[in-house]
Amino acid sequence: MALKKSNTTAPEETQSSQRDCSEISKDLISEDPSKRRWAARDIVSCAHASVMLLDQLEAEKDMSVKQVILSSLTQIGDTEAVNGLVRCLRTEDVSLRNEAIEAMKHLPREVASIMASLLNDPDPDVRIFAVNILESLCHPDVEQWLIDVIRDDEHVNVCATAVDLLGEVGSEKSEPALLALKERFTDEPYIQFAADLAIKRIIGS
Amino acid sequence: MKVLIVDDASTVRMYHRNVLEAAGYVVDEAVNGLEALEKALENTFDLYIVDINMPKMDGYEFLMQLRSEDIDQAPAIMVSTEAAELDHTKAFTAGANLYMVKPIKPLQMMTYVRLLVGEESV
């Protein structure tokens, strides 16, 4: 007897595609994490979706729902969504922060427009996270942003993070800035090590 | 003496490896907490040097699971760029024995490593 592949479309999935925005927004604040998860996925085409998702993100305790919210915000990618992701960089919740960094890596155009302000944020941790975002941000200005960081930023750990990345994405254009960085932080063995390694990688490539 | 370095930044892992190997330690590496847990289950380490911010599983989560699942109680140094008091408290609550703020100088690192593995006393 030939086996026939069963039609296993989840009833919930079919149902969710037919729901209207007012129902979805109610489900987004439901007590049931499963309903919230589906609503976070389905709400992307509704008006003011980013605002609703960001409100729920602040209250959300379930990590799997948080992940769907971040994924939907990435999909929407409007100004509100990007600003919300930036707010996540300031949270003490390490996993949420890391998820936001990963989400922002997928928004090169939107993130590029605010990158200069992120890299000049008064909080060095935010500047470090901004450099982390550059790691996978496919954008032509990544190397120049990193050069600007190691040339101008006074915080050793922001520069250290940027040097690590320059070793991977930098070209010969970065070499003078790397040499200047070594001069700025002569008493920091890590900077000496990382800058030498980056130069070696750049010359080697 | 065997040390596991847990950090997503390859340059940091290489830097710590150089310092530790120059002092005669055997070094293994993991790129996040998840890989570190797998290595801790299969190997015996005398010390862990753990970064906080890593994808997939951060340093806090790794240490909490390492301790609460009783996988290993070997000493752990948590390293981070964040110097806030709250971060120290979270690290110790998760199971760290020491909290160090990056960048770490080789002499400073080896002093604390030797103290934690019992090769030197205070």
CSV table of C-alpha atoms in Angstrom, one decimal:
chain,number,residue,atom,x,y,z
A,1,MET,CA,0.0,0.0,0.0
A,2,ALA,CA,1.4,3.4,-1.0
A,3,LEU,CA,1.8,5.8,1.9
A,4,LYS,CA,0.1,9.1,1.3
A,5,LYS,CA,1.6,12.2,2.9
A,6,SER,CA,-1.1,13.6,5.1
A,7,ASN,CA,-2.2,17.2,4.9
A,8,THR,CA,-1.0,18.5,8.3
A,9,THR,CA,-1.5,22.2,8.0
A,10,ALA,CA,-2.0,23.4,11.5
A,11,PRO,CA,-5.6,24.6,12.1
A,12,GLU,CA,-4.3,27.4,14.2
A,13,GLU,CA,-2.1,28.6,11.3
A,14,THR,CA,-5.0,28.6,8.8
A,15,GLN,CA,-7.2,30.4,11.3
A,16,SER,CA,-4.5,33.0,12.1
A,17,SER,CA,-4.3,34.1,8.5
A,18,GLN,CA,-8.0,34.9,8.5
A,19,ARG,CA,-8.1,36.9,11.7
A,20,ASP,CA,-8.5,40.7,11.6
A,21,CYS,CA,-6.2,43.1,13.3
A,22,SER,CA,-8.4,43.9,16.3
A,23,GLU,CA,-8.5,40.1,17.1
A,24,ILE,CA,-4.8,39.8,16.6
A,25,SER,CA,-4.0,42.8,18.9
A,26,LYS,CA,-6.2,41.2,21.6
A,27,ASP,CA,-4.3,37.9,21.2
A,28,LEU,CA,-1.0,39.7,21.6
A,29,ILE,CA,-1.8,40.5,25.2
A,30,SER,CA,-3.5,37.1,25.9
A,31,GLU,CA,-2.6,35.1,28.9
A,32,ASP,CA,-1.8,32.2,26.6
A,33,PRO,CA,1.8,32.3,25.3
A,34,SER,CA,0.9,30.3,22.3
A,35,LYS,CA,-1.8,32.9,21.3
A,36,ARG,CA,0.7,35.7,21.9
A,37,ARG,CA,3.3,34.0,19.7
A,38,TRP,CA,0.9,33.6,16.8
A,39,ALA,CA,-0.3,37.2,17.2
A,40,ALA,CA,3.3,38.5,17.2
A,41,ARG,CA,3.8,36.7,13.9
A,42,ASP,CA,0.5,37.7,12.3
A,43,ILE,CA,0.4,41.4,13.4
A,44,VAL,CA,3.1,42.6,10.9
A,45,SER,CA,0.6,43.8,8.3
A,46,CYS,CA,-1.6,45.7,10.8
A,47,ALA,CA,-1.4,49.4,11.4
A,48,HIS,CA,0.8,50.5,14.3
A,49,ALA,CA,2.1,47.0,14.6
A,50,SER,CA,5.6,48.2,15.8
A,51,VAL,CA,4.1,50.2,18.6
A,52,MET,CA,2.0,47.2,19.8
A,53,LEU,CA,4.9,44.8,19.5
A,54,LEU,CA,7.2,47.1,21.4
A,55,ASP,CA,4.6,47.6,24.2
A,56,GLN,CA,4.3,43.8,24.5
A,57,LEU,CA,8.1,43.3,24.3
A,58,GLU,CA,8.5,45.3,27.5
A,59,ALA,CA,5.9,43.2,29.4
A,60,GLU,CA,6.7,39.8,27.8
A,61,LYS,CA,8.2,37.1,30.0
A,62,ASP,CA,8.2,34.2,27.5
A,63,MET,CA,11.5,34.0,25.6
A,64,SER,CA,10.0,32.3,22.6
A,65,VAL,CA,7.4,35.1,22.2
A,66,LYS,CA,10.1,37.7,22.6
A,67,GLN,CA,12.0,36.0,19.7
A,68,VAL,CA,8.9,36.2,17.5
A,69,ILE,CA,8.3,39.8,18.4
A,70,LEU,CA,11.9,40.7,17.5
A,71,SER,CA,11.6,38.8,14.3
A,72,SER,CA,8.4,40.7,13.4
A,73,LEU,CA,10.0,44.0,14.2
A,74,THR,CA,12.9,43.1,11.9
A,75,GLN,CA,10.4,42.2,9.2
A,76,ILE,CA,8.5,45.5,9.6
A,77,GLY,CA,11.8,47.5,9.9
A,78,ASP,CA,10.1,51.0,10.2
A,79,THR,CA,11.5,53.8,12.2
A,80,GLU,CA,9.5,52.8,15.3
A,81,ALA,CA,10.7,49.2,15.1
A,82,VAL,CA,14.4,50.2,14.7
A,83,ASN,CA,14.1,52.7,17.6
A,84,GLY,CA,12.6,50.0,19.7
A,85,LEU,CA,15.4,47.6,18.9
A,86,VAL,CA,17.9,50.4,19.9
A,87,ARG,CA,16.1,50.6,23.3
A,88,CYS,CA,16.7,46.9,23.7
A,89,LEU,CA,20.5,47.6,23.5
A,90,ARG,CA,20.1,49.4,26.8
A,91,THR,CA,18.4,46.6,28.7
A,92,GLU,CA,20.0,44.6,31.5
A,93,ASP,CA,18.4,41.5,30.0
A,94,VAL,CA,21.5,40.0,28.2
A,95,SER,CA,19.6,37.5,26.1
A,96,LEU,CA,17.1,40.2,24.9
A,97,ARG,CA,20.0,42.5,24.1
A,98,ASN,CA,21.7,39.7,22.1
A,99,GLU,CA,18.5,39.0,20.2
A,100,ALA,CA,18.1,42.7,19.4
A,101,ILE,CA,21.7,42.8,18.1
A,102,GLU,CA,21.0,39.8,15.9
A,103,ALA,CA,17.8,41.3,14.6
A,104,MET,CA,19.5,44.6,13.8
A,105,LYS,CA,22.1,42.9,11.7
A,106,HIS,CA,19.3,42.0,9.3
A,107,LEU,CA,18.3,45.7,8.8
A,108,PRO,CA,21.4,47.2,7.0
A,109,ARG,CA,19.6,50.1,5.4
A,110,GLU,CA,17.6,51.1,8.4
A,111,VAL,CA,20.4,50.6,10.9
A,112,ALA,CA,22.9,52.4,8.7
A,113,SER,CA,20.9,55.6,9.1
A,114,ILE,CA,21.3,55.6,12.9
A,115,MET,CA,24.7,53.9,13.1
A,116,ALA,CA,26.6,57.2,13.5
A,117,SER,CA,24.5,58.1,16.5
A,118,LEU,CA,24.8,54.7,18.0
A,119,LEU,CA,28.6,54.8,17.6
A,120,ASN,CA,28.6,58.2,19.4
A,121,ASP,CA,26.2,57.2,22.2
A,122,PRO,CA,27.4,58.4,25.6
A,123,ASP,CA,27.2,54.8,27.0
A,124,PRO,CA,30.3,52.8,26.0
A,125,ASP,CA,28.3,49.6,26.2
A,126,VAL,CA,25.9,50.8,23.6
A,127,ARG,CA,28.9,51.7,21.4
A,128,ILE,CA,30.3,48.2,21.8
A,129,PHE,CA,26.9,46.7,20.9
A,130,ALA,CA,26.8,49.0,17.8
A,131,VAL,CA,30.2,47.6,16.8
A,132,ASN,CA,28.8,44.1,17.4
A,133,ILE,CA,26.0,44.9,15.0
A,134,LEU,CA,28.5,45.9,12.3
A,135,GLU,CA,29.9,42.3,12.4
A,136,SER,CA,27.3,41.0,10.1
A,137,LEU,CA,25.8,44.2,8.7
A,138,CYS,CA,26.2,44.0,4.9
A,139,HIS,CA,26.9,47.7,4.3
A,140,PRO,CA,29.7,49.5,2.3
A,141,ASP,CA,30.5,51.9,5.2
A,142,VAL,CA,31.3,49.2,7.7
A,143,GLU,CA,35.1,49.5,7.4
A,144,GLN,CA,35.0,53.3,7.5
A,145,TRP,CA,32.8,53.3,10.7
A,146,LEU,CA,35.3,50.9,12.3
A,147,ILE,CA,38.3,53.1,11.3
A,148,ASP,CA,36.4,56.2,12.8
A,149,VAL,CA,35.9,54.2,16.1
A,150,ILE,CA,39.5,53.2,16.5
A,151,ARG,CA,40.7,56.7,15.6
A,152,ASP,CA,38.3,58.7,17.7
A,153,ASP,CA,36.8,56.7,20.5
A,154,GLU,CA,38.5,57.1,23.9
A,155,HIS,CA,37.1,53.9,25.5
A,156,VAL,CA,39.6,51.1,25.3
A,157,ASN,CA,36.9,48.3,25.1
A,158,VAL,CA,35.0,50.0,22.3
A,159,CYS,CA,38.3,50.3,20.3
A,160,ALA,CA,39.2,46.6,21.2
A,161,THR,CA,35.8,45.4,19.9
A,162,ALA,CA,36.3,47.4,16.7
A,163,VAL,CA,39.9,46.1,16.2
A,164,ASP,CA,38.7,42.5,16.5
A,165,LEU,CA,36.3,43.2,13.6
A,166,LEU,CA,38.7,45.2,11.5
A,167,GLY,CA,41.0,42.1,11.5
A,168,GLU,CA,38.2,40.3,9.7
A,169,VAL,CA,36.7,42.9,7.4
A,170,GLY,CA,39.5,45.5,7.1
A,171,SER,CA,41.6,46.3,4.1
A,172,GLU,CA,45.0,48.1,3.8
A,173,LYS,CA,43.0,51.3,4.2
A,174,SER,CA,42.7,50.5,7.9
A,175,GLU,CA,46.4,50.0,8.5
A,176,PRO,CA,47.3,53.7,9.4
A,177,ALA,CA,44.4,53.8,11.9
A,178,LEU,CA,45.5,50.6,13.5
A,179,LEU,CA,49.1,51.9,13.9
A,180,ALA,CA,47.8,55.1,15.4
A,181,LEU,CA,45.6,53.1,17.8
A,182,LYS,CA,48.7,51.3,19.0
A,183,GLU,CA,50.3,54.6,19.7
A,184,ARG,CA,47.3,55.8,21.7
A,185,PHE,CA,47.2,52.7,23.9
A,186,THR,CA,50.8,51.9,24.4
A,187,ASP,CA,50.2,50.4,27.9
A,188,GLU,CA,47.4,48.1,26.9
A,189,PRO,CA,48.8,44.7,25.9
A,190,TYR,CA,45.5,43.5,24.5
A,191,ILE,CA,45.3,46.5,22.0
A,192,GLN,CA,48.9,45.9,21.0
A,193,PHE,CA,48.1,42.2,20.4
A,194,ALA,CA,44.8,42.7,18.6
A,195,ALA,CA,46.1,45.6,16.4
A,196,ASP,CA,49.2,43.5,15.4
A,197,LEU,CA,47.0,40.6,14.6
A,198,ALA,CA,44.6,42.7,12.5
A,199,ILE,CA,47.5,44.2,10.5
A,200,LYS,CA,48.9,40.7,10.0
A,201,ARG,CA,45.5,39.4,8.7
A,202,ILE,CA,45.0,42.5,6.4
A,203,ILE,CA,48.5,42.2,4.9
A,204,GLY,CA,48.1,38.5,4.6
A,205,SER,CA,44.8,38.7,2.8
B,1,MET,CA,46.1,22.3,34.4
B,2,LYS,CA,43.4,22.7,31.8
B,3,VAL,CA,41.5,25.9,31.1
B,4,LEU,CA,38.4,26.4,29.0
B,5,ILE,CA,38.2,29.9,27.4
B,6,VAL,CA,34.6,30.8,26.5
B,7,ASP,CA,34.3,33.9,24.3
B,8,ASP,CA,32.7,34.6,20.9
B,9,ALA,CA,35.6,37.0,19.9
B,10,SER,CA,38.4,35.0,18.2
B,11,THR,CA,41.0,37.6,19.0
B,12,VAL,CA,40.2,37.5,22.7
B,13,ARG,CA,40.4,33.7,22.8
B,14,MET,CA,43.7,33.8,21.0
B,15,TYR,CA,45.1,36.5,23.4
B,16,HIS,CA,44.0,34.5,26.5
B,17,ARG,CA,45.3,31.3,25.0
B,18,ASN,CA,48.8,32.9,24.4
B,19,VAL,CA,49.0,34.1,28.0
B,20,LEU,CA,47.9,30.8,29.5
B,21,GLU,CA,50.0,28.6,27.2
B,22,ALA,CA,53.1,30.7,27.9
B,23,ALA,CA,52.5,29.9,31.6
B,24,GLY,CA,52.3,26.1,30.8
B,25,TYR,CA,48.5,25.7,30.9
B,26,VAL,CA,46.6,23.5,28.5
B,27,VAL,CA,43.8,25.5,26.8
B,28,ASP,CA,40.6,24.6,25.1
B,29,GLU,CA,38.1,27.1,23.5
B,30,ALA,CA,34.3,27.5,23.1
B,31,VAL,CA,32.6,30.2,21.1
B,32,ASN,CA,29.5,30.4,23.3
B,33,GLY,CA,27.9,29.0,26.4
B,34,LEU,CA,26.2,26.2,24.6
B,35,GLU,CA,29.5,24.8,23.1
B,36,ALA,CA,31.1,25.3,26.5
B,37,LEU,CA,28.5,23.2,28.2
B,38,GLU,CA,29.0,20.4,25.7
B,39,LYS,CA,32.8,20.6,26.3
B,40,ALA,CA,32.3,20.7,30.1
B,41,LEU,CA,30.2,17.5,29.9
B,42,GLU,CA,32.9,15.6,28.0
B,43,ASN,CA,36.0,17.0,29.6
B,44,THR,CA,37.5,18.0,33.0
B,45,PHE,CA,38.7,21.5,33.4
B,46,ASP,CA,40.5,23.2,36.3
B,47,LEU,CA,39.3,26.6,35.4
B,48,TYR,CA,36.8,28.5,33.2
B,49,ILE,CA,37.3,32.0,31.7
B,50,VAL,CA,33.9,33.1,30.6
B,51,ASP,CA,32.7,36.2,28.7
B,52,ILE,CA,29.2,37.5,29.4
B,53,ASN,CA,27.9,38.7,26.0
B,54,MET,CA,27.8,35.8,23.6
B,55,PRO,CA,25.2,34.6,21.1
B,56,LYS,CA,23.1,31.4,21.6
B,57,MET,CA,24.0,31.2,25.3
B,58,ASP,CA,25.5,34.0,27.4
B,59,GLY,CA,28.0,33.7,30.2
B,60,TYR,CA,25.5,34.0,33.0
B,61,GLU,CA,23.3,31.2,31.6
B,62,PHE,CA,26.3,29.0,31.0
B,63,LEU,CA,27.6,29.3,34.6
B,64,MET,CA,24.1,28.9,36.1
B,65,GLN,CA,23.6,25.6,34.2
B,66,LEU,CA,27.2,24.5,34.9
B,67,ARG,CA,26.6,24.9,38.6
B,68,SER,CA,22.9,24.0,39.0
B,69,GLU,CA,23.2,20.8,36.9
B,70,ASP,CA,26.3,20.0,38.9
B,71,ILE,CA,28.3,19.5,35.7
B,72,ASP,CA,31.4,21.2,37.2
B,73,GLN,CA,32.2,23.2,40.3
B,74,ALA,CA,35.7,24.2,39.1
B,75,PRO,CA,36.5,27.9,39.6
B,76,ALA,CA,35.3,30.4,37.0
B,77,ILE,CA,36.5,33.9,36.1
B,78,MET,CA,33.8,36.0,34.4
B,79,VAL,CA,35.2,38.7,32.1
B,80,SER,CA,33.3,41.6,30.7
B,81,THR,CA,33.6,45.1,29.3
B,82,GLU,CA,30.9,46.1,31.8
B,83,ALA,CA,32.2,47.4,35.2
B,84,ALA,CA,28.9,48.2,36.9
B,85,GLU,CA,28.3,46.8,40.4
B,86,LEU,CA,25.1,45.1,39.1
B,87,ASP,CA,27.1,43.0,36.7
B,88,HIS,CA,29.5,41.8,39.4
B,89,THR,CA,26.5,40.7,41.5
B,90,LYS,CA,24.9,38.9,38.6
B,91,ALA,CA,28.2,37.1,37.9
B,92,PHE,CA,28.6,35.9,41.4
B,93,THR,CA,25.0,34.8,41.7
B,94,ALA,CA,25.4,32.8,38.5
B,95,GLY,CA,28.4,31.0,40.0
B,96,ALA,CA,31.5,33.0,39.1
B,97,ASN,CA,34.4,33.0,41.6
B,98,LEU,CA,36.0,36.2,40.2
B,99,TYR,CA,34.9,39.1,38.0
B,100,MET,CA,37.4,40.9,35.8
B,101,VAL,CA,36.9,43.9,33.5
B,102,LYS,CA,38.5,43.8,30.1
B,103,PRO,CA,41.0,44.5,28.8
B,104,ILE,CA,43.0,42.1,31.1
B,105,LYS,CA,46.8,42.4,31.4
B,106,PRO,CA,48.7,39.1,31.3
B,107,LEU,CA,50.3,39.5,34.7
B,108,GLN,CA,47.0,40.4,36.3
B,109,MET,CA,45.3,37.4,34.7
B,110,MET,CA,48.0,34.9,35.7
B,111,THR,CA,48.0,36.2,39.3
B,112,TYR,CA,44.3,35.4,39.6
B,113,VAL,CA,44.5,32.2,37.6
B,114,ARG,CA,47.2,30.8,39.9
B,115,LEU,CA,45.3,31.8,43.0
B,116,LEU,CA,42.1,30.2,41.8
B,117,VAL,CA,43.6,26.9,40.7
B,118,GLY,CA,45.5,26.7,44.0
B,119,GLU,CA,49.0,27.1,42.6
B,120,GLU,CA,49.5,30.3,44.8
B,121,SER,CA,48.1,31.4,48.1
B,122,VAL,CA,47.1,34.9,49.2
